């Protein structure tokens, strides 16, 4: 409601755009507050297909501009897609990498050890850990693995040692979590 109120105070909005505006507010709020944010596709379904996906994304940018991006702290979920689109071509696995990264981020939010890392490092470490998990079954050399980690660190302007430490902690937390349920 806060986003909606602030937007409507500054922008005259036709009645026919209120559902779209409310959906954009829900989308932004879920990105900032939920451990697993709502997807554009899910919101599309919730509106009974009454909005266009592209329109939702365009209005998200409009709202961010009007609110001067003054929403809240950045979360690790923000911009996962931006990292994934820069990865070497493994398009068939991007959805799975994204899903694993979101799960790892959720694990991190429940563990105090990750409070020392900025959200961008948790996000990048989660993507790195997700790829590591998928590559475990394949014969991938440590040289290739290091090259990918360096690439991720470069994309996100993250310190390499900090990224490796975060990724290793994610692996430890994951293993501990899996052992609890056995």
PDB file of C-alpha atoms in Angstrom:
ATOM      1  CA  UNK A   1       0.000   0.000   0.000  1.00  0.00           C
ATOM      2  CA  UNK A   2       2.895   2.327   0.734  1.00  0.00           C
ATOM      3  CA  UNK A   3       4.182   2.096  -2.849  1.00  0.00           C
ATOM      4  CA  UNK A   4       0.683   2.613  -4.237  1.00  0.00           C
ATOM      5  CA  UNK A   5       0.042   5.659  -2.047  1.00  0.00           C
ATOM      6  CA  UNK A   6       3.358   7.286  -2.903  1.00  0.00           C
ATOM      7  CA  UNK A   7       2.875   6.651  -6.611  1.00  0.00           C
ATOM      8  CA  UNK A   8      -0.708   7.945  -6.733  1.00  0.00           C
ATOM      9  CA  UNK A   9       0.248  11.128  -4.878  1.00  0.00           C
ATOM     10  CA  UNK A  10       2.655  12.053  -7.664  1.00  0.00           C
ATOM     11  CA  UNK A  11       1.114  10.500 -10.768  1.00  0.00           C
ATOM     12  CA  UNK A  12      -2.404  10.921 -12.133  1.00  0.00           C
ATOM     13  CA  UNK A  13      -3.399   7.363 -13.005  1.00  0.00           C
ATOM     14  CA  UNK A  14      -6.448   6.364 -15.058  1.00  0.00           C
ATOM     15  CA  UNK A  15      -8.875   3.997 -13.347  1.00  0.00           C
ATOM     16  CA  UNK A  16      -8.219   1.345 -16.000  1.00  0.00           C
ATOM     17  CA  UNK A  17      -4.575   1.075 -14.841  1.00  0.00           C
ATOM     18  CA  UNK A  18      -5.242   0.533 -11.132  1.00  0.00           C
ATOM     19  CA  UNK A  19      -5.125  -3.276 -11.310  1.00  0.00           C
ATOM     20  CA  UNK A  20      -1.836  -3.102 -13.201  1.00  0.00           C
ATOM     21  CA  UNK A  21      -0.492  -0.603 -10.681  1.00  0.00           C
ATOM     22  CA  UNK A  22      -1.554  -2.802  -7.749  1.00  0.00           C
ATOM     23  CA  UNK A  23       0.073  -5.809  -9.401  1.00  0.00           C
ATOM     24  CA  UNK A  24       3.320  -3.882  -9.893  1.00  0.00           C
ATOM     25  CA  UNK A  25       3.261  -2.861  -6.214  1.00  0.00           C
ATOM     26  CA  UNK A  26       2.740  -6.485  -5.193  1.00  0.00           C
ATOM     27  CA  UNK A  27       5.571  -7.561  -7.496  1.00  0.00           C
ATOM     28  CA  UNK A  28       7.996  -5.007  -6.039  1.00  0.00           C
ATOM     29  CA  UNK A  29       6.998  -5.761  -2.452  1.00  0.00           C
ATOM     30  CA  UNK A  30       7.462  -9.497  -2.976  1.00  0.00           C
ATOM     31  CA  UNK A  31      10.942  -8.893  -4.387  1.00  0.00           C
ATOM     32  CA  UNK A  32      11.871  -6.911  -1.322  1.00  0.00           C
ATOM     33  CA  UNK A  33      10.198  -8.868   1.441  1.00  0.00           C
ATOM     34  CA  UNK A  34       9.717 -12.493   0.437  1.00  0.00           C
ATOM     35  CA  UNK A  35      12.387 -15.180   0.522  1.00  0.00           C
ATOM     36  CA  UNK A  36      10.871 -16.540  -2.685  1.00  0.00           C
ATOM     37  CA  UNK A  37       9.398 -13.598  -4.593  1.00  0.00           C
ATOM     38  CA  UNK A  38       6.365 -13.848  -6.835  1.00  0.00           C
ATOM     39  CA  UNK A  39       7.149 -14.390 -10.493  1.00  0.00           C
ATOM     40  CA  UNK A  40       5.772 -12.279 -13.311  1.00  0.00           C
ATOM     41  CA  UNK A  41       4.040 -15.373 -14.675  1.00  0.00           C
ATOM     42  CA  UNK A  42       2.321 -16.094 -11.363  1.00  0.00           C
ATOM     43  CA  UNK A  43       1.070 -12.508 -11.095  1.00  0.00           C
ATOM     44  CA  UNK A  44      -0.189 -12.758 -14.671  1.00  0.00           C
ATOM     45  CA  UNK A  45      -2.262 -15.784 -13.666  1.00  0.00           C
ATOM     46  CA  UNK A  46      -3.495 -14.079 -10.474  1.00  0.00           C
ATOM     47  CA  UNK A  47      -4.874 -11.209 -12.551  1.00  0.00           C
ATOM     48  CA  UNK A  48      -6.779 -13.707 -14.683  1.00  0.00           C
ATOM     49  CA  UNK A  49      -4.538 -12.803 -17.619  1.00  0.00           C
ATOM     50  CA  UNK A  50      -5.913  -9.265 -17.670  1.00  0.00           C
ATOM     51  CA  UNK A  51      -2.494  -7.610 -17.870  1.00  0.00           C
ATOM     52  CA  UNK A  52       0.365  -8.094 -20.306  1.00  0.00           C
ATOM     53  CA  UNK A  53       3.672  -9.400 -18.974  1.00  0.00           C
ATOM     54  CA  UNK A  54       5.666  -6.769 -20.853  1.00  0.00           C
ATOM     55  CA  UNK A  55       3.369  -4.045 -19.525  1.00  0.00           C
ATOM     56  CA  UNK A  56       3.992  -5.226 -15.959  1.00  0.00           C
ATOM     57  CA  UNK A  57       7.760  -5.051 -16.443  1.00  0.00           C
ATOM     58  CA  UNK A  58       7.529  -1.614 -18.074  1.00  0.00           C
ATOM     59  CA  UNK A  59       5.377  -0.253 -15.254  1.00  0.00           C
ATOM     60  CA  UNK A  60       7.795  -1.693 -12.717  1.00  0.00           C
ATOM     61  CA  UNK A  61      10.494   0.542 -14.190  1.00  0.00           C
ATOM     62  CA  UNK A  62       8.116   3.526 -14.273  1.00  0.00           C
ATOM     63  CA  UNK A  63       7.225   3.014 -10.619  1.00  0.00           C
ATOM     64  CA  UNK A  64      10.866   2.636  -9.607  1.00  0.00           C
ATOM     65  CA  UNK A  65      11.616   5.873 -11.424  1.00  0.00           C
ATOM     66  CA  UNK A  66       8.744   7.796  -9.844  1.00  0.00           C
ATOM     67  CA  UNK A  67       9.575   6.527  -6.368  1.00  0.00           C
ATOM     68  CA  UNK A  68      13.226   7.357  -7.070  1.00  0.00           C
ATOM     69  CA  UNK A  69      14.078   3.741  -6.229  1.00  0.00           C
ATOM     70  CA  UNK A  70      13.477   4.595  -2.591  1.00  0.00           C
ATOM     71  CA  UNK A  71      11.891   1.282  -1.654  1.00  0.00           C
ATOM     72  CA  UNK A  72      13.952  -0.627   0.881  1.00  0.00           C
ATOM     73  CA  UNK A  73      17.192  -2.504   1.238  1.00  0.00           C
ATOM     74  CA  UNK A  74      18.311  -4.659  -1.646  1.00  0.00           C
ATOM     75  CA  UNK A  75      17.801  -8.379  -1.083  1.00  0.00           C
ATOM     76  CA  UNK A  76      19.802 -11.287  -2.483  1.00  0.00           C
ATOM     77  CA  UNK A  77      16.878 -12.165  -4.781  1.00  0.00           C
ATOM     78  CA  UNK A  78      17.279  -8.933  -6.681  1.00  0.00           C
ATOM     79  CA  UNK A  79      18.973  -9.251 -10.029  1.00  0.00           C
ATOM     80  CA  UNK A  80      19.522 -13.037 -10.093  1.00  0.00           C
ATOM     81  CA  UNK A  81      18.241 -12.956 -13.676  1.00  0.00           C
ATOM     82  CA  UNK A  82      20.865 -10.370 -14.607  1.00  0.00           C
ATOM     83  CA  UNK A  83      23.637 -12.710 -13.491  1.00  0.00           C
ATOM     84  CA  UNK A  84      22.123 -15.755 -15.168  1.00  0.00           C
ATOM     85  CA  UNK A  85      21.849 -14.057 -18.559  1.00  0.00           C
ATOM     86  CA  UNK A  86      25.611 -13.366 -18.506  1.00  0.00           C
ATOM     87  CA  UNK A  87      26.622 -16.957 -17.815  1.00  0.00           C
ATOM     88  CA  UNK A  88      28.190 -19.129 -20.522  1.00  0.00           C
ATOM     89  CA  UNK A  89      25.585 -20.836 -22.683  1.00  0.00           C
ATOM     90  CA  UNK A  90      23.788 -23.471 -20.632  1.00  0.00           C
ATOM     91  CA  UNK A  91      20.315 -22.157 -21.358  1.00  0.00           C
ATOM     92  CA  UNK A  92      18.650 -25.496 -20.679  1.00  0.00           C
ATOM     93  CA  UNK A  93      19.840 -25.374 -17.056  1.00  0.00           C
ATOM     94  CA  UNK A  94      19.119 -21.704 -16.256  1.00  0.00           C
ATOM     95  CA  UNK A  95      15.710 -22.420 -14.754  1.00  0.00           C
ATOM     96  CA  UNK A  96      17.170 -25.075 -12.470  1.00  0.00           C
ATOM     97  CA  UNK A  97      20.108 -22.844 -11.500  1.00  0.00           C
ATOM     98  CA  UNK A  98      17.642 -20.051 -10.694  1.00  0.00           C
ATOM     99  CA  UNK A  99      15.515 -22.367  -8.548  1.00  0.00           C
ATOM    100  CA  UNK A 100      18.535 -23.724  -6.656  1.00  0.00           C
ATOM    101  CA  UNK A 101      19.909 -20.208  -6.110  1.00  0.00           C
ATOM    102  CA  UNK A 102      16.575 -19.092  -4.636  1.00  0.00           C
ATOM    103  CA  UNK A 103      16.574 -22.080  -2.287  1.00  0.00           C
ATOM    104  CA  UNK A 104      20.133 -21.333  -1.185  1.00  0.00           C
ATOM    105  CA  UNK A 105      19.206 -17.704  -0.541  1.00  0.00           C
ATOM    106  CA  UNK A 106      16.295 -18.899   1.608  1.00  0.00           C
ATOM    107  CA  UNK A 107      18.715 -21.083   3.597  1.00  0.00           C
ATOM    108  CA  UNK A 108      21.021 -18.094   4.070  1.00  0.00           C
ATOM    109  CA  UNK A 109      18.244 -15.873   5.402  1.00  0.00           C
ATOM    110  CA  UNK A 110      17.675 -18.343   8.224  1.00  0.00           C
ATOM    111  CA  UNK A 111      21.333 -18.531   9.272  1.00  0.00           C
ATOM    112  CA  UNK A 112      23.085 -15.781  11.230  1.00  0.00           C
ATOM    113  CA  UNK A 113      26.480 -16.581   9.660  1.00  0.00           C
ATOM    114  CA  UNK A 114      25.369 -14.832   6.497  1.00  0.00           C
ATOM    115  CA  UNK A 115      24.534 -11.543   8.209  1.00  0.00           C
ATOM    116  CA  UNK A 116      28.107 -10.378   7.626  1.00  0.00           C
ATOM    117  CA  UNK A 117      27.760 -10.670   3.847  1.00  0.00           C
ATOM    118  CA  UNK A 118      26.117  -8.019   1.691  1.00  0.00           C
ATOM    119  CA  UNK A 119      23.053  -9.225  -0.261  1.00  0.00           C
ATOM    120  CA  UNK A 120      24.993  -9.102  -3.537  1.00  0.00           C
ATOM    121  CA  UNK A 121      27.574 -11.573  -2.201  1.00  0.00           C
ATOM    122  CA  UNK A 122      24.871 -13.942  -0.926  1.00  0.00           C
ATOM    123  CA  UNK A 123      23.142 -13.744  -4.307  1.00  0.00           C
ATOM    124  CA  UNK A 124      26.341 -14.403  -6.262  1.00  0.00           C
ATOM    125  CA  UNK A 125      27.457 -17.129  -3.856  1.00  0.00           C
ATOM    126  CA  UNK A 126      24.063 -18.801  -4.201  1.00  0.00           C
ATOM    127  CA  UNK A 127      24.286 -18.783  -7.999  1.00  0.00           C
ATOM    128  CA  UNK A 128      27.833 -20.143  -7.748  1.00  0.00           C
ATOM    129  CA  UNK A 129      26.712 -22.888  -5.340  1.00  0.00           C
ATOM    130  CA  UNK A 130      23.755 -23.758  -7.584  1.00  0.00           C
ATOM    131  CA  UNK A 131      26.034 -24.228 -10.570  1.00  0.00           C
ATOM    132  CA  UNK A 132      28.455 -26.238  -8.426  1.00  0.00           C
ATOM    133  CA  UNK A 133      25.636 -28.578  -7.417  1.00  0.00           C
ATOM    134  CA  UNK A 134      24.617 -29.118 -11.032  1.00  0.00           C
ATOM    135  CA  UNK A 135      28.196 -29.670 -12.144  1.00  0.00           C
ATOM    136  CA  UNK A 136      28.885 -32.251  -9.429  1.00  0.00           C
ATOM    137  CA  UNK A 137      27.503 -35.006 -11.620  1.00  0.00           C
ATOM    138  CA  UNK A 138      29.633 -33.905 -14.557  1.00  0.00           C
ATOM    139  CA  UNK A 139      33.385 -34.089 -14.971  1.00  0.00           C
ATOM    140  CA  UNK A 140      34.291 -30.408 -14.540  1.00  0.00           C
ATOM    141  CA  UNK A 141      37.894 -29.473 -13.846  1.00  0.00           C
ATOM    142  CA  UNK A 142      38.788 -27.226 -10.932  1.00  0.00           C
ATOM    143  CA  UNK A 143      40.309 -24.839 -13.477  1.00  0.00           C
ATOM    144  CA  UNK A 144      36.920 -24.460 -15.194  1.00  0.00           C
ATOM    145  CA  UNK A 145      35.261 -24.041 -11.822  1.00  0.00           C
ATOM    146  CA  UNK A 146      37.707 -21.307 -10.774  1.00  0.00           C
ATOM    147  CA  UNK A 147      37.214 -19.546 -14.112  1.00  0.00           C
ATOM    148  CA  UNK A 148      33.450 -19.474 -13.585  1.00  0.00           C
ATOM    149  CA  UNK A 149      33.819 -18.149 -10.035  1.00  0.00           C
ATOM    150  CA  UNK A 150      36.177 -15.435 -11.307  1.00  0.00           C
ATOM    151  CA  UNK A 151      33.670 -14.567 -14.019  1.00  0.00           C
ATOM    152  CA  UNK A 152      30.850 -14.268 -11.466  1.00  0.00           C
ATOM    153  CA  UNK A 153      33.035 -12.140  -9.197  1.00  0.00           C
ATOM    154  CA  UNK A 154      33.876  -9.860 -12.108  1.00  0.00           C
ATOM    155  CA  UNK A 155      30.227  -9.530 -13.259  1.00  0.00           C
ATOM    156  CA  UNK A 156      29.068  -8.567  -9.807  1.00  0.00           C
ATOM    157  CA  UNK A 157      32.137  -6.658  -8.648  1.00  0.00           C
ATOM    158  CA  UNK A 158      32.466  -9.030  -5.694  1.00  0.00           C
ATOM    159  CA  UNK A 159      35.727  -9.813  -3.908  1.00  0.00           C
ATOM    160  CA  UNK A 160      36.853 -13.265  -5.037  1.00  0.00           C
ATOM    161  CA  UNK A 161      37.906 -14.498  -1.581  1.00  0.00           C
ATOM    162  CA  UNK A 162      34.689 -13.241  -0.013  1.00  0.00           C
ATOM    163  CA  UNK A 163      32.649 -14.931  -2.758  1.00  0.00           C
ATOM    164  CA  UNK A 164      34.447 -18.256  -2.285  1.00  0.00           C
ATOM    165  CA  UNK A 165      33.997 -18.089   1.494  1.00  0.00           C
ATOM    166  CA  UNK A 166      30.282 -17.360   1.114  1.00  0.00           C
ATOM    167  CA  UNK A 167      29.814 -20.143  -1.436  1.00  0.00           C
ATOM    168  CA  UNK A 168      31.616 -22.617   0.826  1.00  0.00           C
ATOM    169  CA  UNK A 169      29.432 -21.605   3.791  1.00  0.00           C
ATOM    170  CA  UNK A 170      26.339 -22.096   1.645  1.00  0.00           C
ATOM    171  CA  UNK A 171      27.539 -25.619   0.856  1.00  0.00           C
ATOM    172  CA  UNK A 172      28.062 -26.341   4.578  1.00  0.00           C
ATOM    173  CA  UNK A 173      24.618 -24.995   5.508  1.00  0.00           C
ATOM    174  CA  UNK A 174      23.057 -27.035   2.696  1.00  0.00           C
ATOM    175  CA  UNK A 175      24.752 -30.243   3.822  1.00  0.00           C
ATOM    176  CA  UNK A 176      23.711 -29.638   7.448  1.00  0.00           C
ATOM    177  CA  UNK A 177      20.162 -28.942   6.331  1.00  0.00           C
ATOM    178  CA  UNK A 178      20.018 -32.111   4.236  1.00  0.00           C
ATOM    179  CA  UNK A 179      21.379 -34.206   7.125  1.00  0.00           C
ATOM    180  CA  UNK A 180      18.625 -32.914   9.422  1.00  0.00           C
ATOM    181  CA  UNK A 181      15.977 -34.408   7.151  1.00  0.00           C
ATOM    182  CA  UNK A 182      17.551 -37.843   6.755  1.00  0.00           C
TER     183      UNK A 182
END
